[in-house]
PDB file of C-alpha atoms in Angstrom:
ATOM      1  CA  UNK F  40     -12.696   4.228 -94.802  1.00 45.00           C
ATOM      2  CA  UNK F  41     -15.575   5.863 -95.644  1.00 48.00           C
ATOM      3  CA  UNK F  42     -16.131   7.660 -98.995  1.00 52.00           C
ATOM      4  CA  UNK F  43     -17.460  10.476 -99.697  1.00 59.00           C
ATOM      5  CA  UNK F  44     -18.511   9.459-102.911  1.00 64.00           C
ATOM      6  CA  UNK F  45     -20.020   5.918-102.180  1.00 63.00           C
ATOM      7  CA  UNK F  46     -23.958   5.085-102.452  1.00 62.00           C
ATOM      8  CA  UNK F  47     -23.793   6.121 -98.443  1.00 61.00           C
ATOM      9  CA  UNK F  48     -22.942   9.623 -98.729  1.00 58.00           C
ATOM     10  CA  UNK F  49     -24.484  10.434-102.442  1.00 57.00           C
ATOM     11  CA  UNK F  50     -27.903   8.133-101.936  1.00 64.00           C
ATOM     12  CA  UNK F  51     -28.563   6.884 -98.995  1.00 68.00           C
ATOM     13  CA  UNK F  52     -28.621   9.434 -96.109  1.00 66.00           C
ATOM     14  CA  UNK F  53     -30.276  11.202 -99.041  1.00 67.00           C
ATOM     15  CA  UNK F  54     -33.204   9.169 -98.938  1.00 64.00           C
ATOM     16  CA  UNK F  55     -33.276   8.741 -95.138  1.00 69.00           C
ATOM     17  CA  UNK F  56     -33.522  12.711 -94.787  1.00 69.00           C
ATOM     18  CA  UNK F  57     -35.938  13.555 -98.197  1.00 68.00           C
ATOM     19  CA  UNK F  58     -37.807  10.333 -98.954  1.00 61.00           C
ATOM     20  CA  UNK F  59     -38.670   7.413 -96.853  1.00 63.00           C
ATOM     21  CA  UNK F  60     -40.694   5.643 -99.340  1.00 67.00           C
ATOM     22  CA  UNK F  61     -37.020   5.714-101.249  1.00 63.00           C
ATOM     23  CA  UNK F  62     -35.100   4.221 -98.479  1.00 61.00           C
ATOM     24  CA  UNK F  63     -37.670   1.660 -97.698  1.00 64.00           C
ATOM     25  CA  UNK F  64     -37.401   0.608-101.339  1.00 65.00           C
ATOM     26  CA  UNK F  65     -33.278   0.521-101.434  1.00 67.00           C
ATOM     27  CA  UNK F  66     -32.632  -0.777 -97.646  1.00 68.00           C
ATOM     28  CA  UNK F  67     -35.534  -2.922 -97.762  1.00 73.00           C
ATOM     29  CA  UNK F  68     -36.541  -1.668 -94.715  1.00 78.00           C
ATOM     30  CA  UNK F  69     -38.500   1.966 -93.356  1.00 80.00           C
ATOM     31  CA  UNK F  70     -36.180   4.335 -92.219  1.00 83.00           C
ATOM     32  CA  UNK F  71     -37.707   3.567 -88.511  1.00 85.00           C
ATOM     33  CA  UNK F  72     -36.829  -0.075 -88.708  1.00 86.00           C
ATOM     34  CA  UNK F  73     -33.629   0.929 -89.791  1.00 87.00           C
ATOM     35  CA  UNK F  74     -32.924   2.859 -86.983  1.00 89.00           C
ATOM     36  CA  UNK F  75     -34.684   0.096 -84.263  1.00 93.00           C
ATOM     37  CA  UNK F  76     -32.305  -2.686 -85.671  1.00 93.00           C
ATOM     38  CA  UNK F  77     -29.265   0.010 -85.281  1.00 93.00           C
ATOM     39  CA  UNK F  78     -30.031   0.535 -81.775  1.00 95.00           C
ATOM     40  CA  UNK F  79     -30.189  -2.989 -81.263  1.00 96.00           C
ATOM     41  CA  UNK F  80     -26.823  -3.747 -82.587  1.00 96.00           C
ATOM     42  CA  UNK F  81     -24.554  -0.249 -82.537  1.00 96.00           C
ATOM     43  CA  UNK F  82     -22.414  -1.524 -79.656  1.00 96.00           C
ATOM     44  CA  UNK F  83     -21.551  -4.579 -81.832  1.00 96.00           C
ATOM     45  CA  UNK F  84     -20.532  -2.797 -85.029  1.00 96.00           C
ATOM     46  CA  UNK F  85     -19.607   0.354 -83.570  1.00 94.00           C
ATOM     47  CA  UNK F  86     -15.306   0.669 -84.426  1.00 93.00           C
ATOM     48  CA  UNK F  87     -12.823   3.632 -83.564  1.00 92.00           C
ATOM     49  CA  UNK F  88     -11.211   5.715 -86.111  1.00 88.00           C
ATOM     50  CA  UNK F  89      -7.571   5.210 -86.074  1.00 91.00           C
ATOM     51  CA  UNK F  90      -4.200   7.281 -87.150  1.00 92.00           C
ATOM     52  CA  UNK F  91      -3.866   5.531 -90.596  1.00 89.00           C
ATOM     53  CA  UNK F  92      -8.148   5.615 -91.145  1.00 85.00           C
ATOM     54  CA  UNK F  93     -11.548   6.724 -90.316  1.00 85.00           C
ATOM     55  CA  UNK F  94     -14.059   4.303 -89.095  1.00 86.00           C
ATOM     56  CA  UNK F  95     -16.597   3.207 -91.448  1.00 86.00           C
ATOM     57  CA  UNK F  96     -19.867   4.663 -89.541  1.00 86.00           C
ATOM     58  CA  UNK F  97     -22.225   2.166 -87.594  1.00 91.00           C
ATOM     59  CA  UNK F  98     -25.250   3.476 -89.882  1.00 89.00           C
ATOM     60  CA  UNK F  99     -23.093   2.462 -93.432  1.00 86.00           C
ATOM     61  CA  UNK F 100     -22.024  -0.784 -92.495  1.00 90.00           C
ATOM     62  CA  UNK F 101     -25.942  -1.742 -91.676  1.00 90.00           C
ATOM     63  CA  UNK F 102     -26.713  -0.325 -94.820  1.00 86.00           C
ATOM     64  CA  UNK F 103     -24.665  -2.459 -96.737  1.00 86.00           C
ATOM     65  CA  UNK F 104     -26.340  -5.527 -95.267  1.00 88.00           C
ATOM     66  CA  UNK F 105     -29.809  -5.505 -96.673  1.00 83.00           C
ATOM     67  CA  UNK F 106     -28.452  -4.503-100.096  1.00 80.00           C
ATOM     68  CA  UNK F 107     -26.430  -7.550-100.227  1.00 85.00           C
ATOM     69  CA  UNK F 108     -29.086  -9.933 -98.942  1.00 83.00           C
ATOM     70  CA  UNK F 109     -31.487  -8.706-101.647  1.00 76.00           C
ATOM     71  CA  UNK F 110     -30.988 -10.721-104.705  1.00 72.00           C
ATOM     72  CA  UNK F 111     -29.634  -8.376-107.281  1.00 72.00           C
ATOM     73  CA  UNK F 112     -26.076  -7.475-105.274  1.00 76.00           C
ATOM     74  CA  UNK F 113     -22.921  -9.690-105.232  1.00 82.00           C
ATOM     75  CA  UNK F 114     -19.946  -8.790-102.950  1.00 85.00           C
ATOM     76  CA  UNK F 115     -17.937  -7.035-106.177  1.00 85.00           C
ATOM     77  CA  UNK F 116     -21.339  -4.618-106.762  1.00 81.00           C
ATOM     78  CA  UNK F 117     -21.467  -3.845-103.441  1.00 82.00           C
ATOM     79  CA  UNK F 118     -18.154  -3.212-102.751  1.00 83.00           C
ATOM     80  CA  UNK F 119     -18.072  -0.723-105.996  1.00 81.00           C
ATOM     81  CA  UNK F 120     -21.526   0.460-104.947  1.00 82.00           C
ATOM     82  CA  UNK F 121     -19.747   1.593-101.514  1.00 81.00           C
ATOM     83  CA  UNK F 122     -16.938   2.210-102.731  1.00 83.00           C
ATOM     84  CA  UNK F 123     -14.745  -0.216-100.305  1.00 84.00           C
ATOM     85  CA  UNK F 124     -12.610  -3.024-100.952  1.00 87.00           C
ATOM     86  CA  UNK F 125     -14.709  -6.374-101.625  1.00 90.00           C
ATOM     87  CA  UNK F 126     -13.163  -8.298 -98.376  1.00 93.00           C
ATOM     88  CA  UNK F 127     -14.329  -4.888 -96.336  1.00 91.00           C
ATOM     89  CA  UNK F 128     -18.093  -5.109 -97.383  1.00 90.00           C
ATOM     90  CA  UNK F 129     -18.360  -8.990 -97.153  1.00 94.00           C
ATOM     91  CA  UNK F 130     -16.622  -8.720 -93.581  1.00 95.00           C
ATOM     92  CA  UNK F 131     -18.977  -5.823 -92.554  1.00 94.00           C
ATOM     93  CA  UNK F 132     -22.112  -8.370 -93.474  1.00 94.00           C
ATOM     94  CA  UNK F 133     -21.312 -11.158 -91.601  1.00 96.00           C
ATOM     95  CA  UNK F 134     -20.055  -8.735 -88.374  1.00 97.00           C
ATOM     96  CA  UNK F 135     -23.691  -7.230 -88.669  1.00 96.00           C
ATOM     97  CA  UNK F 136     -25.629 -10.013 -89.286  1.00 95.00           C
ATOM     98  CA  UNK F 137     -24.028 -12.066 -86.009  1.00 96.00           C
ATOM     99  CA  UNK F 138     -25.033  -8.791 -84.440  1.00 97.00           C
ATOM    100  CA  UNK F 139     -28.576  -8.930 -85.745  1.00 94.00           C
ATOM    101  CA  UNK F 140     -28.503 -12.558 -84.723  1.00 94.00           C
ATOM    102  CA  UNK F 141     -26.925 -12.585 -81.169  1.00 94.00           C
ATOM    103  CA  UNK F 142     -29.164  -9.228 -79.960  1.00 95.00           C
ATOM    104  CA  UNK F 143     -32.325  -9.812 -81.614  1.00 93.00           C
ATOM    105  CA  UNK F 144     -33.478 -13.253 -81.523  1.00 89.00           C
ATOM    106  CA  UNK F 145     -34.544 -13.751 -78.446  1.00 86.00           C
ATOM    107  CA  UNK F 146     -36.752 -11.135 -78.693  1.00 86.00           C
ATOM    108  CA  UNK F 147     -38.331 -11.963 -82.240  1.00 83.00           C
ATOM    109  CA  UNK F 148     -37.327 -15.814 -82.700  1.00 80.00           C
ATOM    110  CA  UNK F 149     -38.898 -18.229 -79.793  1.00 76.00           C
ATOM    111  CA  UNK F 150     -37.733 -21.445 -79.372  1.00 75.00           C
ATOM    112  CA  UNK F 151     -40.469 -24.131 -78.752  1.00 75.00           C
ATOM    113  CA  UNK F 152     -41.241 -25.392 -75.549  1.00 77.00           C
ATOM    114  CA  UNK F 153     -41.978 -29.175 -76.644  1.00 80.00           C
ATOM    115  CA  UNK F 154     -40.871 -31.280 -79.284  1.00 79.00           C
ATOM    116  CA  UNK F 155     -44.780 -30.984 -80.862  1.00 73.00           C
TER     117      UNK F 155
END
């Protein structure tokens, strides 16, 4: 479910909208990167809202990736940080990162051709 309240809403698309240098420093990332590796992997993260809940958006649950790889997160800080249950963020971070894995390395990660 996505909150209203979490870093998303209050910090986040705050930066992306106001200050890129800001985003770049939180997400790791520019706000164009951001948005290339999104449009790499939306179709892969992308879920439908349902009766009982609405969808966590495709832009959040890349968010919480980078914060979580950076050294200074654990899956509890995150997961308060977002303000979603700690088995929701840690699920959303390995979804995206096979994502980022099975539509982007081909494309930035080339296998060698010989065994030199």
């Amino acid at each position: 479910m996505q909150s209203s309240e979490g870093a998303w809403c209050l910090l986040i698309k705050r930066f992306r909208d106001e200050h890129d240098n800001k985003h770049a420093s939180c997400m790791r990332v520019s706000k164009d990167c951001f948005d290339d590796i999104l449009s790499y992997i939306v179709d892969d993260i992308e879920k439908q809202d349902t009766k009982f809940r609405e969808a966590i958006p495709p832009e959040q649950r890349l968010a919480v990736t980078p914060m979580y790889l950076s050294p200074c997160h654990s899956w509890k800080s995150l997961a308060l940080l977002f303000r979603m249950d700690k088995s929701t963020t840690r699920g959303i971070v390995y979804e995206v990162c096979g994502a980022i894995w099975k539509n982007m390395y081909s494309k930035y990660l080339q296998t060698p051709s010989s065994a030199e």
